[in-house]
Short mmCIF file of C-alpha atoms in Angstrom, two decimals:
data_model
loop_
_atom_site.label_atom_id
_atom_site.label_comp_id
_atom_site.label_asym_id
_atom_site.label_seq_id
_atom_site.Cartn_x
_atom_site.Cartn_y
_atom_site.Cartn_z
CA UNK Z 1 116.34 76.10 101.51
CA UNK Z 2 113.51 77.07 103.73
CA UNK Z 3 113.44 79.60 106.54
CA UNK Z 4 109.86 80.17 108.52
CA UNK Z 5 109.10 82.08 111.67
CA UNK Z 6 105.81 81.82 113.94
CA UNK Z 7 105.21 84.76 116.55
CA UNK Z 8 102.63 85.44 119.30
CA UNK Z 9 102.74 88.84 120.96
CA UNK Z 10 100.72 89.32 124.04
CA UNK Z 11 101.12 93.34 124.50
CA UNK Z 12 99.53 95.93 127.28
CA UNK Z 13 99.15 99.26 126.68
CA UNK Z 14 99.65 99.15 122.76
CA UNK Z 15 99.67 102.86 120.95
CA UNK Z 16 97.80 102.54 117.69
CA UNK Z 17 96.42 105.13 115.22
CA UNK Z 18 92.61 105.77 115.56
CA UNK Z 19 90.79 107.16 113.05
CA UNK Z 20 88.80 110.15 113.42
CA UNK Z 21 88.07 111.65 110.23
CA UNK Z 22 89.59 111.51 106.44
CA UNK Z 23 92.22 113.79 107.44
CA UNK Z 24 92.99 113.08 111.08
CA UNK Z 25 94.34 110.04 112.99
CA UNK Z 26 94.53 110.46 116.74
CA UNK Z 27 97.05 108.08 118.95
CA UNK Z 28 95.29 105.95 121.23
CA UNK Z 29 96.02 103.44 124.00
CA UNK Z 30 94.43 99.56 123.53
CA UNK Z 31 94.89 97.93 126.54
CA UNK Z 32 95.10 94.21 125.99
CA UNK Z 33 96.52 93.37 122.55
CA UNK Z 34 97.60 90.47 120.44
CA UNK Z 35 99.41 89.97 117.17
CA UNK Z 36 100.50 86.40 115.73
CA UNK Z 37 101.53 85.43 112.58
CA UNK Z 38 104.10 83.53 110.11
CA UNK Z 39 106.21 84.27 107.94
CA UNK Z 40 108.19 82.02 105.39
CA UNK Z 41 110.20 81.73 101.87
CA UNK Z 42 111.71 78.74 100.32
CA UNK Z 43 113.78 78.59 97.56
CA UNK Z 44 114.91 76.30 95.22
CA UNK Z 45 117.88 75.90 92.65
CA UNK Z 46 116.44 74.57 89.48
CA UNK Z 47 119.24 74.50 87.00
CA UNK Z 48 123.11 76.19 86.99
CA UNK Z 49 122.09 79.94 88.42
CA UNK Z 50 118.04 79.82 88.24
CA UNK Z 51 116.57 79.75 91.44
CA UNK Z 52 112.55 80.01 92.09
CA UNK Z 53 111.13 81.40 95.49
CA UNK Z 54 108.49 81.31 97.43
CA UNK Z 55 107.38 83.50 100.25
CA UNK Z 56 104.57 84.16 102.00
CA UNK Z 57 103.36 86.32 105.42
CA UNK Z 58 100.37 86.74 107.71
CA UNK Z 59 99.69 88.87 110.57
CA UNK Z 60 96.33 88.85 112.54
CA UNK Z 61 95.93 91.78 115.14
CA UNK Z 62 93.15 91.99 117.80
CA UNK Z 63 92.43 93.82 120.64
CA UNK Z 64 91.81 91.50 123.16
CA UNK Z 65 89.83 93.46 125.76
CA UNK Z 66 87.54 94.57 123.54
CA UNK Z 67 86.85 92.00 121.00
CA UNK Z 68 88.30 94.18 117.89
CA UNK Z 69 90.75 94.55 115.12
CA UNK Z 70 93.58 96.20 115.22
CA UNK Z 71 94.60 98.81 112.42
CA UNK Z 72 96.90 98.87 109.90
CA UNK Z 73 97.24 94.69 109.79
CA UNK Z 74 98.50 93.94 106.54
CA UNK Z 75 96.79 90.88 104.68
CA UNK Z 76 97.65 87.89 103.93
CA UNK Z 77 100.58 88.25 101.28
CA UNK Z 78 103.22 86.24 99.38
CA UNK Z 79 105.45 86.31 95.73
CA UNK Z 80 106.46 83.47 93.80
CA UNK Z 81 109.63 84.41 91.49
CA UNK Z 82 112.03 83.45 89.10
CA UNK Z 83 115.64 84.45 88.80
CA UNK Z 84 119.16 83.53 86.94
CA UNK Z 85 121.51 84.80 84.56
CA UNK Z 86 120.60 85.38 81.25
CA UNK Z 87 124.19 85.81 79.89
CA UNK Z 88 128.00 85.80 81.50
CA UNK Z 89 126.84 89.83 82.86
CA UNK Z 90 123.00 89.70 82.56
CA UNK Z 91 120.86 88.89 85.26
CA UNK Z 92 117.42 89.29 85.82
CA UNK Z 93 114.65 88.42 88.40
CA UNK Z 94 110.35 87.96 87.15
CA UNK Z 95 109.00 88.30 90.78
CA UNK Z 96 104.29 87.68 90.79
CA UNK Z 97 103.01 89.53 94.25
CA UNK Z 98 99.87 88.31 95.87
CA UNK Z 99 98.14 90.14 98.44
CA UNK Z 100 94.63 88.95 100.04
CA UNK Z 101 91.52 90.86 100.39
CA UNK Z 102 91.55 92.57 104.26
CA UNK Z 103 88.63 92.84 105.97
CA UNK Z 104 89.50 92.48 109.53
CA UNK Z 105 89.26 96.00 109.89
CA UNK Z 106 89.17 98.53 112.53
CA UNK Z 107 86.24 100.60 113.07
CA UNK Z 108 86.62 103.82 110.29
CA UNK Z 109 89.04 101.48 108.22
CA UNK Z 110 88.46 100.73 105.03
CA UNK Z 111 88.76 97.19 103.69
CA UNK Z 112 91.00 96.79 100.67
CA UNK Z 113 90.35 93.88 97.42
CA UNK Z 114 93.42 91.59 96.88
CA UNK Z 115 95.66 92.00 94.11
CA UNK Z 116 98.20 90.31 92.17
CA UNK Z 117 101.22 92.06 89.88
CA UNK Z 118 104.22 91.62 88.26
CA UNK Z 119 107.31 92.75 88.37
CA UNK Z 120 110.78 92.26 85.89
CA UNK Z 121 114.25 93.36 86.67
CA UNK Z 122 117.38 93.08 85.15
CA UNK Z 123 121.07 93.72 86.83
CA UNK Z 124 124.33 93.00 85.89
CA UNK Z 125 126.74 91.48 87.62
CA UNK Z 126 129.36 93.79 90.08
CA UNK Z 127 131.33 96.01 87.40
CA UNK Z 128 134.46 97.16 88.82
CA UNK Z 129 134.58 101.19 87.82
CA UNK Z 130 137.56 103.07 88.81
CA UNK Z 131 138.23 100.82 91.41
CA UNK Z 132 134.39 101.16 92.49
CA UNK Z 133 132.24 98.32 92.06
CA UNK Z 134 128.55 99.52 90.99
CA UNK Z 135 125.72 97.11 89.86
CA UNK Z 136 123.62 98.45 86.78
CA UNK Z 137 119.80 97.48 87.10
CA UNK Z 138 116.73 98.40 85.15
CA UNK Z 139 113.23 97.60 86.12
CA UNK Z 140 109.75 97.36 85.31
CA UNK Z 141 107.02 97.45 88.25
CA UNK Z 142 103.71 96.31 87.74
CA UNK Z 143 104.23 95.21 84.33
CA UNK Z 144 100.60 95.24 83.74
CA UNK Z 145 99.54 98.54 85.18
CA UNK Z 146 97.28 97.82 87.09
CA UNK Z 147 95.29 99.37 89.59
CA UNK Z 148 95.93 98.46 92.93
CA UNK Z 149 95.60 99.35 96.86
CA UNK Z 150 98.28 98.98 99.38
CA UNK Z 151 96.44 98.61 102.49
CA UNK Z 152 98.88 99.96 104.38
CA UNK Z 153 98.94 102.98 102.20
CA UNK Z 154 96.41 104.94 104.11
CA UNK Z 155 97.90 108.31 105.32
CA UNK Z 156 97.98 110.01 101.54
CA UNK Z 157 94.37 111.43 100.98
CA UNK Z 158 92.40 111.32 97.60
CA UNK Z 159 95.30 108.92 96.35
CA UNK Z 160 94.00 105.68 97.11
CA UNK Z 161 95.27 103.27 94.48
CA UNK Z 162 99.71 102.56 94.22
CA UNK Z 163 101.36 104.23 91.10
CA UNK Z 164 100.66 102.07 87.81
CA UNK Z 165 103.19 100.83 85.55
CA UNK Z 166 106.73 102.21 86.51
CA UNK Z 167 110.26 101.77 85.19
CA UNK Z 168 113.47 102.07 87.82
#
C-alpha cells in the first residue's frame, strides 16, 4: 500500500515563537506566511506476517513578506522498518530513523546535523487477562546510543542532545 499527502498553506497573521534570548521566546505576529510539504509511507508484505515500510516527511516554512524562515520547521525526515512475528505470540518491529541536517533557520535558531538511529521492539500478541486484553512490549531506543538533536527540542536549556540508549 501507499498513502501520500501534498499541502500548501497560504496563512495571514501567523503567531510564531521569536527568539529573544537562551531563556526567553516571545510570541510574535508574521504577516504573510507559507508552509508546504509531503508526507508519505508505503508498505509492503514480504512473506506470511513481515511487512517493510517506508515513510518519509518534509515541511518548508517561510515568511513570505519578509523573505525568511519560519521557526521550529522540522527537517526533512523518514524511517525504513521491518516487522513480523517471530513466533505464534512474539512479535517484534527493527524501525532505522533518518532526519536531515536543518538549516533553514530563523534568525537566533540554531541549525541542527542530521542523524540516523535505531530502534527494536518486541510485543506479543493481545493476551486475554481476566477478561482484559493487555499487549506486553519491551523496547530498545536508539540501540546505538548515540548522540543526537531533535530540532524541535528547543525549549529545555543546557540539554541539547535526546536521551541515549533507552529501554521501554
Amino acid at each position: 500500500t501507499f498513502n501520500g499527502n501534498g499541502f500548501l498553506n497560504s496563512l495571514n497573521n501567523l503567531v510564531i515563537d521569536e527568539f529573544v534570548s537562551e531563556t526567553e521566546y516571545r510570541k510574535n505576529n508574521v504577516g504573510k506566511a507559507r508552509l508546504y510539504g509531503f508526507d508519505g509511507r508505503f508498505d509492503f508484505n514480504l512473506y506470511k506476517n513481515y511487512v517493510v515500510y517506508a515513510s518519509a516527511a518534509y515541511v518548508r516554512g517561510q515568511d513570505t513578506g519578509n523573505d525568511l524562515d519560519l521557526p521550529e520547521i522540522p527537517p526533512f525526515n523518514s524511517q525504513i522498518g521491518l516487522k513480523g512475528a517471530l513466533f505464534n505470540f512474539l512479535n517484534t518491529e527493527f524501525v532505522t530513523t533518518f532526519a536531515s541536517e536543518q538549516n533553514k533557520v530563523a534568525a537566533g535558531e540554531a541549525t541542527t546535523p542530521g542523524y540516523t538511529k535505531f530502534d527494536i521492539y518486541f510485543y506479543t500478541n493481545s493476551l486475554s487477562l481476566g477478561g482484559l486484553n493487555s499487549v506486553l512490549s519491551f523496547g530498545v531506543q536508539n540501540i546505538t546510543d548515540k548522540a543526537y538533536r531533535n530540532h524541535l527540542s528547543t525549549y529545555r536549556g543546557i540539554i541539547l542532545v535526546e536521551p541515549g540508549r533507552n529501554f521501554t
